[in-house]
Amino acid sequence: MWLIVRACIKIIILLVGFTVWRYLVIAYWEIQKWWLSGEDVLVVSTTRLGEVLFFIMSFLWVMLAYSTIRHLWEKNRPKLESLKRKHLIFQPIFLIVTALSLNSYLVVTHDEIIRSGFFQLGSDHKPFDQVERVTLDFQYNNRGDDLTYYNLHYQDGSTEEIWYHAITDDHELLKVDRLIRQHQIPKKVLNAPANLEENPSVLQEIYSQ
């Protein structure tokens, strides 16, 4: 009977920990959207690097918080002293990584694309007038998720990929794709999923030329 109770308690703790971590991630997204919002802003997206680093650090933060609460409940002073040192090291790192992750973003307005990198102090502004053409490439990946690349080719010869590495939501990319069409920028689909007609309508529209 006691084993069942302990198992239930562990499951409850796991669910609470997951819920706290989930709300941390949601708060992170909402803070970035609030920070970068504006009347002319169409899409706000965190880059994959920023998201992954924050996911990892926030998960570690939840684990550290759980250990602290547990040993406070048990009044385990030696463990609490050890955790105190860990907090002194981890908390500044967590704040720095969070700030850098928030600084890693891509913003799309009706006239330009604004990108900021993880360690970048300023932001790069690229007007849609400088986009020469767009290519969309789908690649099968046997080891995991298929790869999709939405590349913007600029007049200066540079290329910027905004789907796989930046915008991760298909509906948000559709907004950009429609904006590309409004600006009458040529678009070429290099490869598309073989079963495109079985995919959601949002993907079918994105892959249409």
PDB file of C-alpha atoms in Angstrom:
ATOM      1  CA  MET A   1       0.000   0.000   0.000  1.00  0.00           C
ATOM      2  CA  TRP A   2       2.804   2.397   0.963  1.00  0.00           C
ATOM      3  CA  LEU A   3       4.561   1.722  -2.348  1.00  0.00           C
ATOM      4  CA  ILE A   4       1.408   2.719  -4.258  1.00  0.00           C
ATOM      5  CA  VAL A   5       1.126   5.942  -2.238  1.00  0.00           C
ATOM      6  CA  ARG A   6       4.795   6.791  -2.911  1.00  0.00           C
ATOM      7  CA  ALA A   7       4.317   6.096  -6.614  1.00  0.00           C
ATOM      8  CA  CYS A   8       1.253   8.380  -6.710  1.00  0.00           C
ATOM      9  CA  ILE A   9       3.172  11.135  -4.899  1.00  0.00           C
ATOM     10  CA  LYS A  10       6.029  10.882  -7.405  1.00  0.00           C
ATOM     11  CA  ILE A  11       3.586  11.078 -10.320  1.00  0.00           C
ATOM     12  CA  ILE A  12       1.945  14.169  -8.789  1.00  0.00           C
ATOM     13  CA  ILE A  13       5.359  15.808  -8.277  1.00  0.00           C
ATOM     14  CA  LEU A  14       6.286  14.993 -11.873  1.00  0.00           C
ATOM     15  CA  LEU A  15       3.047  16.534 -13.179  1.00  0.00           C
ATOM     16  CA  VAL A  16       3.510  19.662 -11.049  1.00  0.00           C
ATOM     17  CA  GLY A  17       7.104  20.003 -12.237  1.00  0.00           C
ATOM     18  CA  PHE A  18       6.064  19.625 -15.865  1.00  0.00           C
ATOM     19  CA  THR A  19       3.287  22.210 -15.391  1.00  0.00           C
ATOM     20  CA  VAL A  20       5.710  24.721 -13.849  1.00  0.00           C
ATOM     21  CA  TRP A  21       8.181  24.151 -16.703  1.00  0.00           C
ATOM     22  CA  ARG A  22       5.393  24.555 -19.270  1.00  0.00           C
ATOM     23  CA  TYR A  23       4.290  27.872 -17.786  1.00  0.00           C
ATOM     24  CA  LEU A  24       7.894  29.086 -17.729  1.00  0.00           C
ATOM     25  CA  VAL A  25       8.113  28.405 -21.474  1.00  0.00           C
ATOM     26  CA  ILE A  26       4.762  30.100 -22.122  1.00  0.00           C
ATOM     27  CA  ALA A  27       5.867  33.130 -20.090  1.00  0.00           C
ATOM     28  CA  TYR A  28       9.096  33.243 -22.128  1.00  0.00           C
ATOM     29  CA  TRP A  29       7.150  33.315 -25.409  1.00  0.00           C
ATOM     30  CA  GLU A  30       4.682  35.909 -24.139  1.00  0.00           C
ATOM     31  CA  ILE A  31       7.455  38.192 -22.854  1.00  0.00           C
ATOM     32  CA  GLN A  32       9.204  38.094 -26.206  1.00  0.00           C
ATOM     33  CA  LYS A  33       5.988  38.774 -28.131  1.00  0.00           C
ATOM     34  CA  TRP A  34       5.201  41.689 -25.805  1.00  0.00           C
ATOM     35  CA  TRP A  35       8.738  43.050 -26.099  1.00  0.00           C
ATOM     36  CA  LEU A  36       8.815  42.890 -29.897  1.00  0.00           C
ATOM     37  CA  SER A  37       5.180  43.721 -30.601  1.00  0.00           C
ATOM     38  CA  GLY A  38       4.199  46.713 -32.667  1.00  0.00           C
ATOM     39  CA  GLU A  39       1.466  47.981 -34.970  1.00  0.00           C
ATOM     40  CA  ASP A  40       3.356  46.971 -38.091  1.00  0.00           C
ATOM     41  CA  VAL A  41       4.662  43.633 -36.759  1.00  0.00           C
ATOM     42  CA  LEU A  42       3.227  40.649 -38.606  1.00  0.00           C
ATOM     43  CA  VAL A  43       5.270  37.738 -37.192  1.00  0.00           C
ATOM     44  CA  VAL A  44       7.446  37.360 -34.081  1.00  0.00           C
ATOM     45  CA  SER A  45       9.491  34.193 -33.777  1.00  0.00           C
ATOM     46  CA  THR A  46      12.226  32.899 -31.501  1.00  0.00           C
ATOM     47  CA  THR A  47      15.104  31.180 -33.268  1.00  0.00           C
ATOM     48  CA  ARG A  48      15.583  27.472 -32.627  1.00  0.00           C
ATOM     49  CA  LEU A  49      18.878  28.034 -30.802  1.00  0.00           C
ATOM     50  CA  GLY A  50      17.286  30.469 -28.354  1.00  0.00           C
ATOM     51  CA  GLU A  51      14.306  28.212 -27.733  1.00  0.00           C
ATOM     52  CA  VAL A  52      16.358  25.058 -27.168  1.00  0.00           C
ATOM     53  CA  LEU A  53      18.756  26.750 -24.748  1.00  0.00           C
ATOM     54  CA  PHE A  54      15.913  28.258 -22.734  1.00  0.00           C
ATOM     55  CA  PHE A  55      14.042  24.925 -22.668  1.00  0.00           C
ATOM     56  CA  ILE A  56      17.128  23.204 -21.241  1.00  0.00           C
ATOM     57  CA  MET A  57      17.922  25.926 -18.700  1.00  0.00           C
ATOM     58  CA  SER A  58      14.320  26.252 -17.506  1.00  0.00           C
ATOM     59  CA  PHE A  59      14.098  22.465 -17.081  1.00  0.00           C
ATOM     60  CA  LEU A  60      17.262  22.534 -14.964  1.00  0.00           C
ATOM     61  CA  TRP A  61      15.777  25.453 -12.986  1.00  0.00           C
ATOM     62  CA  VAL A  62      12.677  23.404 -12.176  1.00  0.00           C
ATOM     63  CA  MET A  63      14.814  20.431 -11.096  1.00  0.00           C
ATOM     64  CA  LEU A  64      16.912  22.666  -8.847  1.00  0.00           C
ATOM     65  CA  ALA A  65      13.789  24.247  -7.352  1.00  0.00           C
ATOM     66  CA  TYR A  66      12.342  20.786  -6.654  1.00  0.00           C
ATOM     67  CA  SER A  67      15.539  19.676  -4.890  1.00  0.00           C
ATOM     68  CA  THR A  68      15.551  22.845  -2.794  1.00  0.00           C
ATOM     69  CA  ILE A  69      11.907  22.446  -1.710  1.00  0.00           C
ATOM     70  CA  ARG A  70      12.437  18.769  -0.961  1.00  0.00           C
ATOM     71  CA  HIS A  71      15.457  19.341   1.301  1.00  0.00           C
ATOM     72  CA  LEU A  72      13.790  22.315   2.983  1.00  0.00           C
ATOM     73  CA  TRP A  73      10.891  20.000   3.839  1.00  0.00           C
ATOM     74  CA  GLU A  74      13.316  17.386   5.146  1.00  0.00           C
ATOM     75  CA  LYS A  75      15.395  20.089   6.930  1.00  0.00           C
ATOM     76  CA  ASN A  76      18.550  18.566   5.469  1.00  0.00           C
ATOM     77  CA  ARG A  77      21.099  21.288   6.230  1.00  0.00           C
ATOM     78  CA  PRO A  78      24.148  19.691   4.508  1.00  0.00           C
ATOM     79  CA  LYS A  79      22.177  19.286   1.278  1.00  0.00           C
ATOM     80  CA  LEU A  80      20.812  22.821   1.552  1.00  0.00           C
ATOM     81  CA  GLU A  81      24.331  24.218   1.910  1.00  0.00           C
ATOM     82  CA  SER A  82      25.346  22.350  -1.221  1.00  0.00           C
ATOM     83  CA  LEU A  83      22.261  23.602  -3.066  1.00  0.00           C
ATOM     84  CA  LYS A  84      22.998  27.169  -1.945  1.00  0.00           C
ATOM     85  CA  ARG A  85      26.329  27.035  -3.786  1.00  0.00           C
ATOM     86  CA  LYS A  86      24.600  25.591  -6.844  1.00  0.00           C
ATOM     87  CA  HIS A  87      22.046  28.416  -6.792  1.00  0.00           C
ATOM     88  CA  LEU A  88      24.821  31.028  -6.627  1.00  0.00           C
ATOM     89  CA  ILE A  89      26.363  29.549  -9.766  1.00  0.00           C
ATOM     90  CA  PHE A  90      23.241  28.537 -11.682  1.00  0.00           C
ATOM     91  CA  GLN A  91      20.887  31.515 -11.207  1.00  0.00           C
ATOM     92  CA  PRO A  92      23.172  34.131 -12.875  1.00  0.00           C
ATOM     93  CA  ILE A  93      23.813  31.706 -15.745  1.00  0.00           C
ATOM     94  CA  PHE A  94      20.059  31.118 -16.098  1.00  0.00           C
ATOM     95  CA  LEU A  95      19.373  34.866 -16.268  1.00  0.00           C
ATOM     96  CA  ILE A  96      22.154  35.452 -18.815  1.00  0.00           C
ATOM     97  CA  VAL A  97      21.021  32.585 -21.072  1.00  0.00           C
ATOM     98  CA  THR A  98      17.386  33.784 -20.825  1.00  0.00           C
ATOM     99  CA  ALA A  99      18.394  37.330 -21.822  1.00  0.00           C
ATOM    100  CA  LEU A 100      20.490  36.053 -24.749  1.00  0.00           C
ATOM    101  CA  SER A 101      17.664  33.724 -25.848  1.00  0.00           C
ATOM    102  CA  LEU A 102      15.191  36.613 -25.836  1.00  0.00           C
ATOM    103  CA  ASN A 103      17.697  38.524 -27.966  1.00  0.00           C
ATOM    104  CA  SER A 104      17.681  35.736 -30.573  1.00  0.00           C
ATOM    105  CA  TYR A 105      14.617  36.455 -32.699  1.00  0.00           C
ATOM    106  CA  LEU A 106      13.149  37.116 -36.119  1.00  0.00           C
ATOM    107  CA  VAL A 107      10.498  39.789 -36.675  1.00  0.00           C
ATOM    108  CA  VAL A 108       8.570  40.292 -39.905  1.00  0.00           C
ATOM    109  CA  THR A 109       6.788  43.555 -40.658  1.00  0.00           C
ATOM    110  CA  HIS A 110       4.927  44.505 -43.824  1.00  0.00           C
ATOM    111  CA  ASP A 111       8.098  46.093 -45.232  1.00  0.00           C
ATOM    112  CA  GLU A 112      11.118  44.266 -43.816  1.00  0.00           C
ATOM    113  CA  ILE A 113      12.604  41.334 -41.942  1.00  0.00           C
ATOM    114  CA  ILE A 114      14.453  42.047 -38.691  1.00  0.00           C
ATOM    115  CA  ARG A 115      16.789  39.429 -37.263  1.00  0.00           C
ATOM    116  CA  SER A 116      18.941  39.358 -34.152  1.00  0.00           C
ATOM    117  CA  GLY A 117      21.420  36.629 -33.262  1.00  0.00           C
ATOM    118  CA  PHE A 118      22.175  35.010 -29.919  1.00  0.00           C
ATOM    119  CA  PHE A 119      25.321  37.074 -29.221  1.00  0.00           C
ATOM    120  CA  GLN A 120      24.352  39.985 -31.475  1.00  0.00           C
ATOM    121  CA  LEU A 121      24.177  43.443 -29.890  1.00  0.00           C
ATOM    122  CA  GLY A 122      22.103  45.057 -32.626  1.00  0.00           C
ATOM    123  CA  SER A 123      19.640  43.768 -35.215  1.00  0.00           C
ATOM    124  CA  ASP A 124      19.809  43.365 -39.002  1.00  0.00           C
ATOM    125  CA  HIS A 125      17.085  44.966 -41.114  1.00  0.00           C
ATOM    126  CA  LYS A 126      16.406  43.595 -44.597  1.00  0.00           C
ATOM    127  CA  PRO A 127      13.633  45.321 -46.619  1.00  0.00           C
ATOM    128  CA  PHE A 128      11.479  43.128 -48.846  1.00  0.00           C
ATOM    129  CA  ASP A 129      12.515  45.394 -51.737  1.00  0.00           C
ATOM    130  CA  GLN A 130      15.955  43.756 -51.517  1.00  0.00           C
ATOM    131  CA  VAL A 131      14.594  40.207 -51.825  1.00  0.00           C
ATOM    132  CA  GLU A 132      15.294  39.020 -55.365  1.00  0.00           C
ATOM    133  CA  ARG A 133      13.618  35.611 -55.187  1.00  0.00           C
ATOM    134  CA  VAL A 134      12.425  32.894 -52.813  1.00  0.00           C
ATOM    135  CA  THR A 135      13.121  29.162 -52.928  1.00  0.00           C
ATOM    136  CA  LEU A 136      11.311  26.479 -50.966  1.00  0.00           C
ATOM    137  CA  ASP A 137      13.062  23.158 -50.473  1.00  0.00           C
ATOM    138  CA  PHE A 138      11.752  20.005 -48.791  1.00  0.00           C
ATOM    139  CA  GLN A 139      14.235  17.275 -47.829  1.00  0.00           C
ATOM    140  CA  TYR A 140      13.434  13.837 -46.483  1.00  0.00           C
ATOM    141  CA  ASN A 141      15.321  12.903 -43.350  1.00  0.00           C
ATOM    142  CA  ASN A 142      15.466   9.223 -42.446  1.00  0.00           C
ATOM    143  CA  ARG A 143      16.906   9.953 -38.975  1.00  0.00           C
ATOM    144  CA  GLY A 144      14.139  12.259 -37.759  1.00  0.00           C
ATOM    145  CA  ASP A 145      11.823  15.040 -38.842  1.00  0.00           C
ATOM    146  CA  ASP A 146      11.877  16.042 -42.484  1.00  0.00           C
ATOM    147  CA  LEU A 147      13.710  19.294 -43.213  1.00  0.00           C
ATOM    148  CA  THR A 148      12.036  22.276 -44.838  1.00  0.00           C
ATOM    149  CA  TYR A 149      13.898  25.390 -45.951  1.00  0.00           C
ATOM    150  CA  TYR A 150      12.282  28.682 -46.954  1.00  0.00           C
ATOM    151  CA  ASN A 151      15.188  30.696 -48.375  1.00  0.00           C
ATOM    152  CA  LEU A 152      15.164  34.396 -49.153  1.00  0.00           C
ATOM    153  CA  HIS A 153      17.750  35.359 -51.784  1.00  0.00           C
ATOM    154  CA  TYR A 154      18.778  39.012 -51.604  1.00  0.00           C
ATOM    155  CA  GLN A 155      20.111  41.264 -54.341  1.00  0.00           C
ATOM    156  CA  ASP A 156      23.517  41.470 -52.640  1.00  0.00           C
ATOM    157  CA  GLY A 157      23.977  37.695 -53.075  1.00  0.00           C
ATOM    158  CA  SER A 158      23.233  36.738 -49.466  1.00  0.00           C
ATOM    159  CA  THR A 159      20.674  34.106 -48.469  1.00  0.00           C
ATOM    160  CA  GLU A 160      18.508  33.887 -45.362  1.00  0.00           C
ATOM    161  CA  GLU A 161      16.623  30.785 -44.233  1.00  0.00           C
ATOM    162  CA  ILE A 162      13.531  31.607 -42.148  1.00  0.00           C
ATOM    163  CA  TRP A 163      11.465  28.410 -41.784  1.00  0.00           C
ATOM    164  CA  TYR A 164      13.596  25.662 -40.314  1.00  0.00           C
ATOM    165  CA  HIS A 165      15.946  27.862 -38.242  1.00  0.00           C
ATOM    166  CA  ALA A 166      13.594  30.689 -37.279  1.00  0.00           C
ATOM    167  CA  ILE A 167       9.842  30.456 -37.860  1.00  0.00           C
ATOM    168  CA  THR A 168       8.668  27.093 -36.534  1.00  0.00           C
ATOM    169  CA  ASP A 169       4.905  27.613 -36.808  1.00  0.00           C
ATOM    170  CA  ASP A 170       3.404  26.837 -40.222  1.00  0.00           C
ATOM    171  CA  HIS A 171       0.619  29.408 -39.849  1.00  0.00           C
ATOM    172  CA  GLU A 172       3.166  32.134 -39.086  1.00  0.00           C
ATOM    173  CA  LEU A 173       5.176  31.198 -42.175  1.00  0.00           C
ATOM    174  CA  LEU A 174       1.996  31.338 -44.247  1.00  0.00           C
ATOM    175  CA  LYS A 175       1.656  35.002 -43.248  1.00  0.00           C
ATOM    176  CA  VAL A 176       5.163  35.624 -44.595  1.00  0.00           C
ATOM    177  CA  ASP A 177       4.450  33.624 -47.748  1.00  0.00           C
ATOM    178  CA  ARG A 178       1.338  35.697 -48.461  1.00  0.00           C
ATOM    179  CA  LEU A 179       3.384  38.845 -47.871  1.00  0.00           C
ATOM    180  CA  ILE A 180       5.956  37.588 -50.396  1.00  0.00           C
ATOM    181  CA  ARG A 181       3.159  37.209 -52.933  1.00  0.00           C
ATOM    182  CA  GLN A 182       1.894  40.718 -52.183  1.00  0.00           C
ATOM    183  CA  HIS A 183       5.347  42.092 -52.918  1.00  0.00           C
ATOM    184  CA  GLN A 184       5.301  40.041 -56.161  1.00  0.00           C
ATOM    185  CA  ILE A 185       8.612  38.362 -55.348  1.00  0.00           C
ATOM    186  CA  PRO A 186       9.285  35.299 -57.552  1.00  0.00           C
ATOM    187  CA  LYS A 187       9.059  32.000 -55.684  1.00  0.00           C
ATOM    188  CA  LYS A 188      10.275  28.586 -56.803  1.00  0.00           C
ATOM    189  CA  VAL A 189       9.462  25.280 -55.082  1.00  0.00           C
ATOM    190  CA  LEU A 190      12.519  23.052 -55.520  1.00  0.00           C
ATOM    191  CA  ASN A 191      11.066  20.032 -53.726  1.00  0.00           C
ATOM    192  CA  ALA A 192       7.720  19.317 -52.071  1.00  0.00           C
ATOM    193  CA  PRO A 193       6.366  16.391 -49.998  1.00  0.00           C
ATOM    194  CA  ALA A 194       5.219  13.506 -52.191  1.00  0.00           C
ATOM    195  CA  ASN A 195       1.888  13.313 -50.344  1.00  0.00           C
ATOM    196  CA  LEU A 196       1.273  17.066 -50.278  1.00  0.00           C
ATOM    197  CA  GLU A 197      -2.469  16.667 -50.885  1.00  0.00           C
ATOM    198  CA  GLU A 198      -2.692  14.699 -47.609  1.00  0.00           C
ATOM    199  CA  ASN A 199      -1.090  17.536 -45.613  1.00  0.00           C
ATOM    200  CA  PRO A 200      -3.009  20.411 -43.947  1.00  0.00           C
ATOM    201  CA  SER A 201      -4.244  23.182 -46.219  1.00  0.00           C
ATOM    202  CA  VAL A 202      -1.740  25.631 -44.724  1.00  0.00           C
ATOM    203  CA  LEU A 203       1.167  23.544 -46.050  1.00  0.00           C
ATOM    204  CA  GLN A 204      -0.510  23.086 -49.415  1.00  0.00           C
ATOM    205  CA  GLU A 205      -0.772  26.846 -49.783  1.00  0.00           C
ATOM    206  CA  ILE A 206       2.833  27.419 -48.721  1.00  0.00           C
ATOM    207  CA  TYR A 207       4.117  24.918 -51.284  1.00  0.00           C
ATOM    208  CA  SER A 208       1.993  26.351 -54.092  1.00  0.00           C
ATOM    209  CA  GLN A 209       3.810  28.559 -56.596  1.00  0.00           C
TER     210      GLN A 209
END
